mmCIF file of C-alpha atoms in Angstrom:
data_model
loop_
_atom_site.group_PDB
_atom_site.id
_atom_site.type_symbol
_atom_site.label_atom_id
_atom_site.label_comp_id
_atom_site.label_asym_id
_atom_site.label_seq_id
_atom_site.Cartn_x
_atom_site.Cartn_y
_atom_site.Cartn_z
ATOM 1 C CA MET A 20 9.976 -19.141 -49.642
ATOM 2 C CA ALA A 21 12.911 -18.368 -47.285
ATOM 3 C CA PRO A 22 10.659 -16.621 -44.592
ATOM 4 C CA LEU A 23 8.108 -19.264 -44.873
ATOM 5 C CA LYS A 24 10.749 -21.983 -44.339
ATOM 6 C CA LYS A 25 11.926 -20.148 -41.367
ATOM 7 C CA LEU A 26 8.442 -19.805 -39.970
ATOM 8 C CA PHE A 27 8.015 -23.555 -40.083
ATOM 9 C CA ARG A 28 11.395 -24.386 -38.665
ATOM 10 C CA GLY A 29 11.935 -25.421 -35.021
ATOM 11 C CA ASP A 30 9.458 -26.625 -32.538
ATOM 12 C CA TRP A 31 6.359 -25.044 -34.011
ATOM 13 C CA PRO A 32 4.055 -27.890 -33.219
ATOM 14 C CA ALA A 33 4.670 -26.672 -29.516
ATOM 15 C CA ARG A 34 3.848 -23.294 -30.602
ATOM 16 C CA LEU A 35 0.595 -24.385 -32.299
ATOM 17 C CA LEU A 36 -0.304 -26.279 -29.229
ATOM 18 C CA ALA A 37 0.232 -23.258 -27.106
ATOM 19 C CA LEU A 38 -2.142 -21.322 -29.287
ATOM 20 C CA ALA A 39 -4.648 -24.114 -29.190
ATOM 21 C CA GLN A 40 -4.302 -23.969 -25.284
ATOM 22 C CA ILE A 41 -4.812 -20.130 -25.426
ATOM 23 C CA LEU A 42 -7.901 -20.386 -27.638
ATOM 24 C CA ILE A 43 -9.524 -23.179 -25.697
ATOM 25 C CA GLY A 44 -8.482 -21.898 -22.303
ATOM 26 C CA SER A 45 -9.826 -18.418 -23.005
ATOM 27 C CA VAL A 46 -13.221 -19.999 -24.083
ATOM 28 C CA ALA A 47 -13.278 -22.011 -20.846
ATOM 29 C CA VAL A 48 -12.571 -18.929 -18.766
ATOM 30 C CA ILE A 49 -15.257 -17.004 -20.364
ATOM 31 C CA GLY A 50 -17.611 -19.993 -20.128
ATOM 32 C CA ILE A 51 -17.015 -20.024 -16.360
ATOM 33 C CA ALA A 52 -17.660 -16.275 -15.963
ATOM 34 C CA THR A 53 -20.679 -16.700 -18.157
ATOM 35 C CA VAL A 54 -22.440 -19.418 -16.205
ATOM 36 C CA VAL A 55 -21.513 -17.775 -13.022
ATOM 37 C CA THR A 56 -22.835 -14.513 -13.702
ATOM 38 C CA LEU A 57 -25.382 -15.196 -16.559
ATOM 39 C CA ASN A 58 -24.496 -11.783 -18.049
ATOM 40 C CA THR A 59 -26.179 -11.068 -21.233
ATOM 41 C CA TYR A 60 -23.103 -9.791 -23.131
ATOM 42 C CA LEU A 61 -20.861 -12.682 -21.757
ATOM 43 C CA LEU A 62 -23.472 -15.071 -23.098
ATOM 44 C CA LEU A 63 -23.353 -13.632 -26.406
ATOM 45 C CA GLY A 64 -19.671 -13.542 -26.319
ATOM 46 C CA PHE A 65 -19.479 -17.121 -25.161
ATOM 47 C CA ALA A 66 -21.574 -18.113 -28.147
ATOM 48 C CA ALA A 67 -19.409 -16.110 -30.653
ATOM 49 C CA MET A 68 -16.337 -17.603 -29.105
ATOM 50 C CA GLN A 69 -17.418 -21.305 -29.946
ATOM 51 C CA VAL A 70 -15.560 -20.886 -33.261
ATOM 52 C CA LEU A 71 -12.241 -20.454 -31.162
ATOM 53 C CA ILE A 72 -13.012 -24.223 -29.822
ATOM 54 C CA VAL A 73 -13.272 -25.458 -33.352
ATOM 55 C CA ALA A 74 -10.048 -23.647 -34.265
ATOM 56 C CA GLY A 75 -8.437 -25.135 -31.136
ATOM 57 C CA VAL A 76 -9.499 -28.604 -31.834
ATOM 58 C CA VAL A 77 -8.241 -28.499 -35.494
ATOM 59 C CA LEU A 78 -4.924 -27.039 -34.207
ATOM 60 C CA PHE A 79 -4.745 -29.853 -31.683
ATOM 61 C CA VAL A 80 -5.356 -32.471 -34.363
ATOM 62 C CA VAL A 81 -2.613 -30.824 -36.636
ATOM 63 C CA VAL A 82 -0.019 -30.827 -33.754
ATOM 64 C CA ALA A 83 -1.068 -34.535 -32.924
ATOM 65 C CA MET A 84 -0.234 -35.547 -36.534
ATOM 66 C CA LEU A 85 2.931 -33.517 -36.617
ATOM 67 C CA ALA A 86 4.131 -35.109 -33.396
ATOM 68 C CA GLN A 87 4.181 -38.355 -35.049
ATOM 69 C CA ARG A 88 7.000 -37.106 -37.412
ATOM 70 C CA GLY A 89 10.183 -38.662 -36.200
ATOM 71 C CA MET A 90 12.496 -36.722 -38.139
ATOM 72 C CA VAL A 91 12.513 -33.491 -40.009
ATOM 73 C CA LEU A 92 15.022 -32.036 -42.363
ATOM 74 C CA GLU A 93 15.530 -28.186 -41.716
ATOM 75 C CA HIS A 94 17.433 -25.657 -43.795
ATOM 76 C CA PHE A 95 19.430 -22.915 -42.197
ATOM 77 C CA GLY A 96 21.253 -19.958 -43.655
ATOM 78 C CA PRO A 97 24.735 -18.859 -42.362
ATOM 79 C CA GLY A 98 24.782 -17.452 -38.878
ATOM 80 C CA GLU A 99 21.437 -18.599 -37.776
ATOM 81 C CA THR A 100 20.867 -20.234 -34.331
ATOM 82 C CA VAL A 101 19.873 -23.717 -34.094
ATOM 83 C CA ILE A 102 19.678 -24.107 -30.451
ATOM 84 C CA ARG A 103 20.380 -21.459 -27.603
ATOM 85 C CA GLN A 104 22.376 -22.056 -24.492
ATOM 86 C CA GLY A 105 20.012 -22.451 -21.505
ATOM 87 C CA ASP A 106 17.046 -23.652 -23.581
ATOM 88 C CA PRO A 107 15.736 -27.044 -22.438
ATOM 89 C CA GLY A 108 17.138 -30.017 -24.354
ATOM 90 C CA ARG A 109 14.253 -31.154 -26.654
ATOM 91 C CA ASN A 110 15.609 -32.624 -29.756
ATOM 92 C CA VAL A 111 18.615 -34.340 -31.277
ATOM 93 C CA TYR A 112 20.255 -32.798 -34.391
ATOM 94 C CA VAL A 113 22.341 -34.651 -37.040
ATOM 95 C CA ILE A 114 24.090 -32.527 -39.636
ATOM 96 C CA LYS A 115 23.453 -33.496 -43.208
ATOM 97 C CA SER A 116 25.548 -30.771 -44.799
ATOM 98 C CA GLY A 117 27.371 -27.570 -43.893
ATOM 99 C CA THR A 118 29.146 -26.416 -40.686
ATOM 100 C CA VAL A 119 27.910 -25.340 -37.263
ATOM 101 C CA GLU A 120 29.751 -23.590 -34.496
ATOM 102 C CA ILE A 121 29.444 -24.556 -30.840
ATOM 103 C CA VAL A 122 29.519 -21.312 -28.969
ATOM 104 C CA THR A 123 29.763 -21.100 -25.189
ATOM 105 C CA THR A 124 29.080 -17.952 -23.037
ATOM 106 C CA ARG A 125 31.657 -17.191 -20.488
ATOM 107 C CA PRO A 126 30.743 -16.147 -16.919
ATOM 108 C CA ASP A 127 31.786 -12.580 -18.107
ATOM 109 C CA GLY A 128 29.334 -12.543 -20.845
ATOM 110 C CA SER A 129 31.884 -12.989 -23.708
ATOM 111 C CA MET A 130 31.301 -15.573 -26.246
ATOM 112 C CA GLU A 131 33.756 -18.217 -27.555
ATOM 113 C CA VAL A 132 33.633 -20.622 -30.385
ATOM 114 C CA ALA A 133 34.442 -24.152 -28.769
ATOM 115 C CA ASP A 134 34.101 -26.328 -31.622
ATOM 116 C CA ARG A 135 33.125 -26.819 -35.093
ATOM 117 C CA LEU A 136 30.839 -29.715 -36.471
ATOM 118 C CA GLY A 137 30.292 -31.033 -39.848
ATOM 119 C CA PRO A 138 28.257 -33.586 -41.827
ATOM 120 C CA GLY A 139 27.624 -36.786 -39.960
ATOM 121 C CA ASP A 140 28.173 -35.046 -36.464
ATOM 122 C CA HIS A 141 25.339 -34.790 -33.983
ATOM 123 C CA PHE A 142 24.400 -32.661 -31.036
ATOM 124 C CA GLY A 143 21.673 -32.421 -28.366
ATOM 125 C CA ASP A 144 21.480 -35.887 -27.114
ATOM 126 C CA VAL A 145 23.294 -35.489 -23.888
ATOM 127 C CA ALA A 146 20.767 -32.590 -22.774
ATOM 128 C CA LEU A 147 17.778 -34.707 -23.875
ATOM 129 C CA LEU A 148 19.047 -37.838 -22.218
ATOM 130 C CA HIS A 149 19.604 -36.113 -18.860
ATOM 131 C CA HIS A 150 15.862 -35.223 -18.429
ATOM 132 C CA SER A 151 15.771 -32.238 -20.641
ATOM 133 C CA LEU A 152 18.751 -30.411 -18.948
ATOM 134 C CA PRO A 153 19.277 -26.907 -20.237
ATOM 135 C CA GLN A 154 21.636 -26.734 -23.270
ATOM 136 C CA ARG A 155 25.139 -25.926 -22.145
ATOM 137 C CA PHE A 156 25.994 -24.106 -25.392
ATOM 138 C CA THR A 157 24.675 -22.236 -28.362
ATOM 139 C CA VAL A 158 24.791 -23.868 -31.860
ATOM 140 C CA ARG A 159 24.876 -21.466 -34.840
ATOM 141 C CA THR A 160 25.566 -22.280 -38.415
ATOM 142 C CA ALA A 161 28.871 -21.033 -40.003
ATOM 143 C CA THR A 162 27.772 -21.830 -43.436
ATOM 144 C CA PRO A 163 24.300 -22.800 -45.227
ATOM 145 C CA ALA A 164 23.392 -26.138 -43.550
ATOM 146 C CA GLN A 165 20.942 -28.899 -43.738
ATOM 147 C CA ILE A 166 20.181 -30.498 -40.296
ATOM 148 C CA PHE A 167 17.887 -33.319 -39.483
ATOM 149 C CA ARG A 168 15.868 -32.732 -36.200
ATOM 150 C CA ILE A 169 14.991 -35.957 -34.532
ATOM 151 C CA SER A 170 12.084 -35.783 -32.156
ATOM 152 C CA PRO A 171 12.664 -36.955 -28.477
ATOM 153 C CA ALA A 172 10.218 -39.913 -28.750
ATOM 154 C CA THR A 173 12.061 -41.302 -31.867
ATOM 155 C CA PHE A 174 15.497 -40.740 -30.409
ATOM 156 C CA VAL A 175 14.559 -42.441 -26.928
ATOM 157 C CA GLN A 176 13.030 -45.246 -28.843
ATOM 158 C CA LEU A 177 16.134 -45.851 -30.785
ATOM 159 C CA TYR A 178 18.319 -45.499 -27.708
ATOM 160 C CA SER A 179 16.250 -47.824 -25.779
ATOM 161 C CA ASN A 180 15.892 -50.712 -28.176
ATOM 162 C CA LEU A 181 19.161 -50.677 -30.091
ATOM 163 C CA PRO A 182 22.179 -51.418 -27.838
ATOM 164 C CA GLU A 183 24.474 -50.907 -30.818
ATOM 165 C CA PHE A 184 23.168 -47.292 -31.206
ATOM 166 C CA ARG A 185 23.622 -46.620 -27.433
ATOM 167 C CA GLU A 186 27.246 -47.908 -27.788
ATOM 168 C CA TYR A 187 27.840 -45.788 -30.748
ATOM 169 C CA LEU A 188 26.715 -42.746 -28.968
ATOM 170 C CA ARG A 189 28.877 -43.563 -25.911
ATOM 171 C CA GLN A 190 31.921 -44.017 -28.063
ATOM 172 C CA ARG A 191 31.234 -40.956 -30.166
ATOM 173 C CA LYS A 192 30.347 -38.659 -27.384
ATOM 174 C CA GLU A 193 29.361 -35.374 -28.528
ATOM 175 C CA PRO A 194 32.404 -33.852 -29.971
ATOM 176 C CA HIS A 195 31.947 -30.491 -28.689
ATOM 177 C CA LEU A 196 31.709 -32.041 -25.013
ATOM 178 C CA ARG A 197 34.999 -33.365 -25.495
ATOM 179 C CA GLN A 198 36.184 -30.049 -26.662
ATOM 180 C CA LEU A 199 34.551 -28.371 -23.735
ATOM 181 C CA GLU A 200 36.206 -30.611 -21.305
ATOM 182 C CA ARG A 201 39.533 -29.963 -22.789
ATOM 183 C CA MET A 202 38.851 -26.310 -22.236
ATOM 184 C CA LYS A 203 38.288 -26.728 -18.567
ATOM 185 C CA MET B 1 -26.217 -19.070 -11.071
ATOM 186 C CA PHE B 2 -25.396 -20.943 -8.091
ATOM 187 C CA SER B 3 -27.375 -18.808 -5.590
ATOM 188 C CA GLU B 4 -30.366 -19.131 -7.945
ATOM 189 C CA ILE B 5 -29.914 -22.955 -8.059
ATOM 190 C CA TRP B 6 -29.536 -22.978 -4.302
ATOM 191 C CA HIS B 7 -32.601 -20.843 -3.940
ATOM 192 C CA GLN B 8 -34.621 -23.138 -6.062
ATOM 193 C CA MET B 9 -33.410 -26.210 -4.153
ATOM 194 C CA GLN B 10 -34.538 -24.547 -0.879
ATOM 195 C CA GLY B 11 -37.951 -24.641 -2.200
ATOM 196 C CA VAL B 12 -40.846 -23.053 -0.332
ATOM 197 C CA HIS B 13 -41.021 -23.900 3.373
ATOM 198 C CA GLY B 14 -38.305 -26.492 2.667
ATOM 199 C CA VAL B 15 -40.505 -28.212 -0.046
ATOM 200 C CA TYR B 16 -38.676 -28.807 -3.319
ATOM 201 C CA LEU B 17 -40.036 -27.015 -6.088
ATOM 202 C CA GLN B 18 -38.046 -27.510 -9.179
ATOM 203 C CA TRP B 19 -34.524 -28.039 -10.327
ATOM 204 C CA GLY B 20 -33.308 -30.142 -13.234
ATOM 205 C CA THR B 21 -34.614 -28.610 -16.335
ATOM 206 C CA ALA B 22 -32.575 -29.023 -19.432
ATOM 207 C CA LEU B 23 -31.188 -25.520 -19.285
ATOM 208 C CA GLU B 24 -30.079 -25.993 -15.503
ATOM 209 C CA TRP B 25 -28.308 -29.203 -16.366
ATOM 210 C CA ASN B 26 -26.608 -27.620 -19.337
ATOM 211 C CA ILE B 27 -25.445 -24.604 -17.227
ATOM 212 C CA LEU B 28 -23.993 -27.218 -14.801
ATOM 213 C CA PHE B 29 -22.438 -29.287 -17.484
ATOM 214 C CA THR B 30 -20.986 -26.191 -19.244
ATOM 215 C CA PHE B 31 -19.421 -25.007 -15.989
ATOM 216 C CA VAL B 32 -17.925 -28.631 -15.179
ATOM 217 C CA LEU B 33 -16.522 -28.830 -18.779
ATOM 218 C CA CYS B 34 -14.908 -25.492 -18.516
ATOM 219 C CA VAL B 35 -13.303 -26.321 -15.244
ATOM 220 C CA LEU B 36 -12.126 -29.664 -16.606
ATOM 221 C CA ILE B 37 -10.573 -27.984 -19.686
ATOM 222 C CA LEU B 38 -8.744 -25.506 -17.584
ATOM 223 C CA VAL B 39 -7.521 -28.294 -15.161
ATOM 224 C CA CYS B 40 -6.223 -30.398 -18.128
ATOM 225 C CA ILE B 41 -4.356 -27.479 -19.413
ATOM 226 C CA GLY B 42 -3.034 -26.411 -16.096
ATOM 227 C CA LEU B 43 -1.847 -30.019 -15.423
ATOM 228 C CA SER B 44 -0.039 -30.268 -18.811
ATOM 229 C CA LEU B 45 1.652 -27.054 -18.089
ATOM 230 C CA VAL B 46 2.870 -28.230 -14.771
ATOM 231 C CA LEU B 47 3.627 -31.972 -15.417
ATOM 232 C CA TYR B 48 4.935 -31.593 -19.138
ATOM 233 C CA ARG B 49 6.516 -28.273 -18.935
ATOM 234 C CA GLY B 50 8.747 -28.051 -22.107
ATOM 235 C CA ARG B 51 7.645 -31.399 -23.336
ATOM 236 C CA GLN B 52 4.094 -30.620 -24.490
ATOM 237 C CA THR B 53 4.129 -32.365 -27.685
ATOM 238 C CA GLU B 54 5.652 -35.573 -26.413
ATOM 239 C CA GLY B 55 4.398 -38.937 -25.078
ATOM 240 C CA ASN B 56 1.727 -38.845 -22.322
ATOM 241 C CA ALA B 57 1.275 -35.164 -22.590
ATOM 242 C CA LEU B 58 -0.515 -35.818 -25.932
ATOM 243 C CA TRP B 59 -3.221 -38.014 -24.106
ATOM 244 C CA LEU B 60 -3.856 -35.194 -21.616
ATOM 245 C CA HIS B 61 -4.104 -32.745 -24.559
ATOM 246 C CA LEU B 62 -6.502 -35.097 -26.233
ATOM 247 C CA LEU B 63 -8.820 -34.709 -23.122
ATOM 248 C CA GLY B 64 -8.318 -30.993 -22.532
ATOM 249 C CA LEU B 65 -7.955 -29.878 -26.089
ATOM 250 C CA CYS B 66 -10.243 -32.219 -28.083
ATOM 251 C CA ILE B 67 -12.780 -34.316 -26.182
ATOM 252 C CA PHE B 68 -13.941 -31.986 -23.447
ATOM 253 C CA PRO B 69 -14.133 -29.040 -25.860
ATOM 254 C CA LEU B 70 -16.188 -31.027 -28.407
ATOM 255 C CA PHE B 71 -18.584 -31.872 -25.563
ATOM 256 C CA LEU B 72 -18.657 -28.247 -24.527
ATOM 257 C CA LEU B 73 -19.787 -27.053 -27.932
ATOM 258 C CA PRO B 74 -23.325 -28.484 -27.724
ATOM 259 C CA PHE B 75 -23.728 -27.830 -24.049
ATOM 260 C CA ALA B 76 -22.488 -24.341 -24.315
ATOM 261 C CA ASN B 77 -24.527 -23.555 -27.432
ATOM 262 C CA PHE B 78 -27.691 -25.106 -25.823
ATOM 263 C CA THR B 79 -27.096 -23.038 -22.614
ATOM 264 C CA VAL B 80 -26.876 -19.688 -24.542
ATOM 265 C CA PHE B 81 -29.919 -20.407 -27.034
ATOM 266 C CA GLU B 82 -32.089 -21.597 -24.059
ATOM 267 C CA TYR B 83 -31.120 -19.071 -21.597
ATOM 268 C CA SER B 84 -31.813 -16.329 -24.328
ATOM 269 C CA LYS B 85 -35.451 -17.433 -24.032
ATOM 270 C CA GLN B 86 -35.686 -16.407 -20.451
ATOM 271 C CA GLU B 87 -37.499 -13.282 -19.222
ATOM 272 C CA ARG B 88 -34.429 -12.346 -17.139
ATOM 273 C CA PHE B 89 -32.417 -12.246 -20.347
ATOM 274 C CA CYS B 90 -34.592 -9.883 -22.059
ATOM 275 C CA ALA B 91 -35.091 -7.801 -19.013
ATOM 276 C CA SER B 92 -31.290 -7.446 -18.579
ATOM 277 C CA CYS B 93 -31.278 -4.560 -21.080
ATOM 278 C CA HIS B 94 -32.415 -2.304 -18.127
ATOM 279 C CA ALA B 95 -32.866 1.001 -19.550
ATOM 280 C CA SER B 96 -35.079 0.124 -22.467
ATOM 281 C CA MET B 97 -36.927 -2.961 -21.178
ATOM 282 C CA ASP B 98 -37.515 -1.983 -17.562
ATOM 283 C CA PRO B 99 -40.949 -0.386 -18.257
ATOM 284 C CA TYR B 100 -42.151 -3.330 -20.173
ATOM 285 C CA VAL B 101 -41.059 -5.807 -17.687
ATOM 286 C CA ALA B 102 -42.402 -3.802 -14.743
ATOM 287 C CA ASP B 103 -45.831 -3.571 -16.663
ATOM 288 C CA MET B 104 -45.745 -7.379 -17.164
ATOM 289 C CA THR B 105 -44.805 -8.373 -13.734
ATOM 290 C CA ALA B 106 -47.050 -5.753 -11.885
ATOM 291 C CA PRO B 107 -49.510 -7.809 -9.724
ATOM 292 C CA ASP B 108 -52.435 -5.514 -10.645
ATOM 293 C CA GLY B 109 -51.227 -4.999 -14.389
ATOM 294 C CA LYS B 110 -54.056 -4.715 -16.834
ATOM 295 C CA SER B 111 -52.165 -5.259 -20.059
ATOM 296 C CA LEU B 112 -52.140 -8.568 -22.091
ATOM 297 C CA ALA B 113 -48.648 -9.212 -21.026
ATOM 298 C CA ALA B 114 -49.588 -8.819 -17.320
ATOM 299 C CA SER B 115 -52.698 -11.127 -17.700
ATOM 300 C CA HIS B 116 -50.702 -13.632 -19.436
ATOM 301 C CA TYR B 117 -47.791 -13.405 -16.862
ATOM 302 C CA GLN B 118 -50.360 -13.961 -13.974
ATOM 303 C CA ASP B 119 -51.748 -16.943 -15.794
ATOM 304 C CA ARG B 120 -48.248 -18.435 -15.495
ATOM 305 C CA PHE B 121 -48.752 -20.004 -18.992
ATOM 306 C CA ALA B 122 -44.774 -20.018 -19.786
ATOM 307 C CA PRO B 123 -43.059 -19.442 -16.464
ATOM 308 C CA GLY B 124 -39.822 -17.664 -17.015
ATOM 309 C CA GLU B 125 -40.085 -17.527 -20.778
ATOM 310 C CA GLU B 126 -43.166 -15.057 -21.047
ATOM 311 C CA CYS B 127 -41.235 -12.647 -23.460
ATOM 312 C CA TYR B 128 -40.125 -15.226 -25.776
ATOM 313 C CA ALA B 129 -43.455 -17.222 -25.880
ATOM 314 C CA CYS B 130 -45.388 -14.182 -27.323
ATOM 315 C CA HIS B 131 -42.670 -12.381 -29.298
ATOM 316 C CA ALA B 132 -41.249 -15.384 -31.070
ATOM 317 C CA ASN B 133 -43.124 -16.975 -33.975
ATOM 318 C CA TYR B 134 -43.946 -20.665 -34.232
ATOM 319 C CA GLY B 135 -41.377 -23.157 -35.303
ATOM 320 C CA VAL B 136 -37.666 -23.144 -36.248
ATOM 321 C CA HIS B 137 -38.060 -20.214 -38.570
ATOM 322 C CA GLY B 138 -39.760 -18.227 -35.745
ATOM 323 C CA THR B 139 -36.950 -19.104 -33.271
ATOM 324 C CA PHE B 140 -34.241 -18.102 -35.823
ATOM 325 C CA THR B 141 -35.847 -14.853 -36.633
ATOM 326 C CA ALA B 142 -36.263 -14.141 -32.939
ATOM 327 C CA LYS B 143 -32.619 -14.688 -32.195
ATOM 328 C CA LEU B 144 -31.439 -12.531 -35.081
ATOM 329 C CA LEU B 145 -33.664 -9.695 -34.059
ATOM 330 C CA GLY B 146 -32.645 -10.186 -30.436
ATOM 331 C CA LEU B 147 -28.873 -9.981 -31.469
ATOM 332 C CA ARG B 148 -29.757 -6.559 -33.250
ATOM 333 C CA ASP B 149 -31.481 -5.352 -30.235
ATOM 334 C CA ALA B 150 -28.514 -6.379 -28.052
ATOM 335 C CA TRP B 151 -26.244 -4.398 -30.196
ATOM 336 C CA ARG B 152 -28.477 -1.336 -30.000
ATOM 337 C CA GLU B 153 -28.503 -1.638 -26.247
ATOM 338 C CA LEU B 154 -24.856 -2.088 -26.137
ATOM 339 C CA THR B 155 -24.047 0.912 -28.348
ATOM 340 C CA GLY B 156 -27.006 3.064 -27.006
ATOM 341 C CA THR B 157 -28.427 3.501 -30.476
ATOM 342 C CA TYR B 158 -32.117 2.706 -29.552
ATOM 343 C CA THR B 159 -34.834 5.291 -29.393
ATOM 344 C CA VAL B 160 -37.411 5.600 -26.769
ATOM 345 C CA PRO B 161 -40.274 4.558 -26.964
ATOM 346 C CA ILE B 162 -38.799 1.421 -28.557
ATOM 347 C CA LYS B 163 -40.895 -0.032 -31.340
ATOM 348 C CA MET B 164 -40.970 -3.528 -32.519
ATOM 349 C CA THR B 165 -39.086 -4.317 -35.586
ATOM 350 C CA LEU B 166 -41.748 -6.429 -37.105
ATOM 351 C CA PRO B 167 -45.658 -6.019 -36.927
ATOM 352 C CA PHE B 168 -47.200 -8.368 -34.293
ATOM 353 C CA PRO B 169 -49.248 -10.714 -36.310
ATOM 354 C CA ASN B 170 -52.081 -12.650 -35.057
ATOM 355 C CA SER B 171 -50.306 -15.862 -35.564
ATOM 356 C CA LEU B 172 -48.340 -15.125 -32.398
ATOM 357 C CA CYS B 173 -51.623 -15.366 -30.495
ATOM 358 C CA LEU B 174 -53.118 -18.092 -32.557
ATOM 359 C CA LYS B 175 -50.160 -20.421 -31.908
ATOM 360 C CA CYS B 176 -51.624 -21.014 -28.449
ATOM 361 C CA HIS B 177 -55.190 -19.757 -28.754
ATOM 362 C CA ASN B 178 -56.339 -21.432 -31.936
ATOM 363 C CA GLY B 179 -58.344 -24.311 -30.936
ATOM 364 C CA ALA B 180 -58.635 -23.302 -27.318
ATOM 365 C CA ARG B 181 -62.155 -23.680 -25.865
ATOM 366 C CA ASN B 182 -62.530 -20.242 -24.598
ATOM 367 C CA PHE B 183 -61.358 -18.748 -27.831
ATOM 368 C CA MET B 184 -63.334 -20.801 -30.091
ATOM 369 C CA LYS B 185 -66.682 -20.325 -28.227
ATOM 370 C CA GLU B 186 -66.525 -16.603 -28.979
ATOM 371 C CA ASP B 187 -68.465 -16.006 -32.301
ATOM 372 C CA SER B 188 -66.323 -13.079 -33.424
ATOM 373 C CA HIS B 189 -63.398 -15.397 -33.638
ATOM 374 C CA THR B 190 -65.011 -17.941 -35.825
ATOM 375 C CA ASP B 191 -66.452 -18.221 -39.247
ATOM 376 C CA PRO B 192 -69.490 -20.598 -39.801
ATOM 377 C CA GLY B 193 -68.392 -24.132 -39.501
ATOM 378 C CA GLY B 194 -66.477 -23.453 -36.299
ATOM 379 C CA VAL B 195 -63.111 -22.509 -37.731
ATOM 380 C CA VAL B 196 -60.985 -19.530 -36.893
ATOM 381 C CA ALA B 197 -62.356 -16.400 -38.820
ATOM 382 C CA ARG B 198 -60.561 -15.797 -42.092
ATOM 383 C CA ASP B 199 -60.055 -11.990 -41.157
ATOM 384 C CA ILE B 200 -58.230 -12.948 -38.037
ATOM 385 C CA LEU B 201 -56.115 -15.538 -40.009
ATOM 386 C CA GLU B 202 -55.120 -12.935 -42.600
ATOM 387 C CA ASP B 203 -54.435 -10.116 -40.040
ATOM 388 C CA LYS B 204 -57.315 -7.964 -41.415
ATOM 389 C CA THR B 205 -58.500 -7.727 -37.820
ATOM 390 C CA LEU B 206 -55.915 -7.633 -35.312
ATOM 391 C CA CYS B 207 -56.368 -9.167 -31.817
ATOM 392 C CA THR B 208 -55.156 -5.926 -30.176
ATOM 393 C CA ASP B 209 -57.865 -4.120 -32.075
ATOM 394 C CA CYS B 210 -60.350 -5.445 -29.533
ATOM 395 C CA HIS B 211 -58.151 -6.594 -26.532
ATOM 396 C CA LEU B 212 -56.192 -4.713 -24.326
ATOM 397 C CA PRO B 213 -52.789 -3.628 -25.626
ATOM 398 C CA GLY B 214 -49.733 -5.939 -25.166
ATOM 399 C CA HIS B 215 -48.157 -3.413 -22.782
ATOM 400 C CA MET B 216 -49.455 -0.353 -21.048
ATOM 401 C CA ILE B 217 -46.595 2.020 -20.416
ATOM 402 C CA ALA B 218 -47.302 5.236 -18.471
ATOM 403 C CA GLY B 219 -47.216 8.277 -20.753
ATOM 404 C CA GLN B 220 -47.190 6.087 -23.875
ATOM 405 C CA PRO B 221 -50.332 6.064 -26.005
ATOM 406 C CA LYS B 222 -51.807 2.695 -26.950
ATOM 407 C CA GLY B 223 -50.277 1.694 -30.266
ATOM 408 C CA ALA B 224 -46.924 3.479 -29.697
ATOM 409 C CA MET B 225 -45.201 0.091 -29.746
ATOM 410 C CA LYS B 226 -46.399 -0.838 -33.025
ATOM 411 C CA ALA B 227 -43.760 -1.547 -35.699
ATOM 412 C CA SER B 228 -42.171 1.485 -37.339
#
């Protein structure tokens, strides 16, 4: 079950969507080549590839349904990476249980643990709210952890419609950012 | 495709001949849909980089990964199935089919294929018109056998002279000639009462027993094409 959970963790709707784009895009490329050249084997290949269109459409439908999921609880083992420094800010994470480490990479390449976060803490909102800025840190688990991943659409809806929520976030600025500022 | 369409649109001495068959429209729609799909995918990658599963990106994906592909399915399949009826499709297996196409299209050809070709009874679909049996079942069988032939051509596993997989039944001729004035007025074709002779219907007498062979290939005796 563990490898299966790992497989389904993270932004796999985006991976499925990329697969659907590859499948349908390749059929479209072959289709253009086929009708331009009217080559026998391209025609036969194009006919056989129609099944890829069906697969691509099914994948898209699955992705569209999954994209509606506002919040997902993900399970991590100790030492696993939740987000990587430099990746675009996509989701907001709230820790349900366990401990995570905020790790920064120095200019010389060495890594330093800047902070530790526990149940109730959150991270990822700053990068998301600043137009998907690259993540300024890596987050990895120090212990087994359960972490809610909140989709951008859900988070932005909450942020836009609940002034109290905005104020709460402003006051409770991401703890690791406070720590990072102290380190400067 | 495009040079062919342009050539047809030019017509003869500028006079428009033909363009706009179901096949030609389908080829065009297939091309347009494929381009639209690629445009949608490209736009989504540019405009929604890193946010492919969010907000308005999903509407673009709905077009590019769902609606256009679902429209493409029938157009593409129709294009392939209709184009595979064309003589140029059959003729594209050059090494094995060249002698038969040359025989059929020769202006002074004497074979049945040549005379039918000159009659222009099925322009562009001469091979299919004679070699595929009547109805959906005939079409299905022809496509399946065609796939096998294409595989043999691709892998070079055919033998020369090529032989038809199935015997050439009289029904392939009768699907057009049955009831035709010139055919019915010939006594040897009919039984008393003016109906097609039972011997012909039951393939006891083959059309090619009396008429010229379907194809006349140099160095190949009459009947060499009969099914193995």
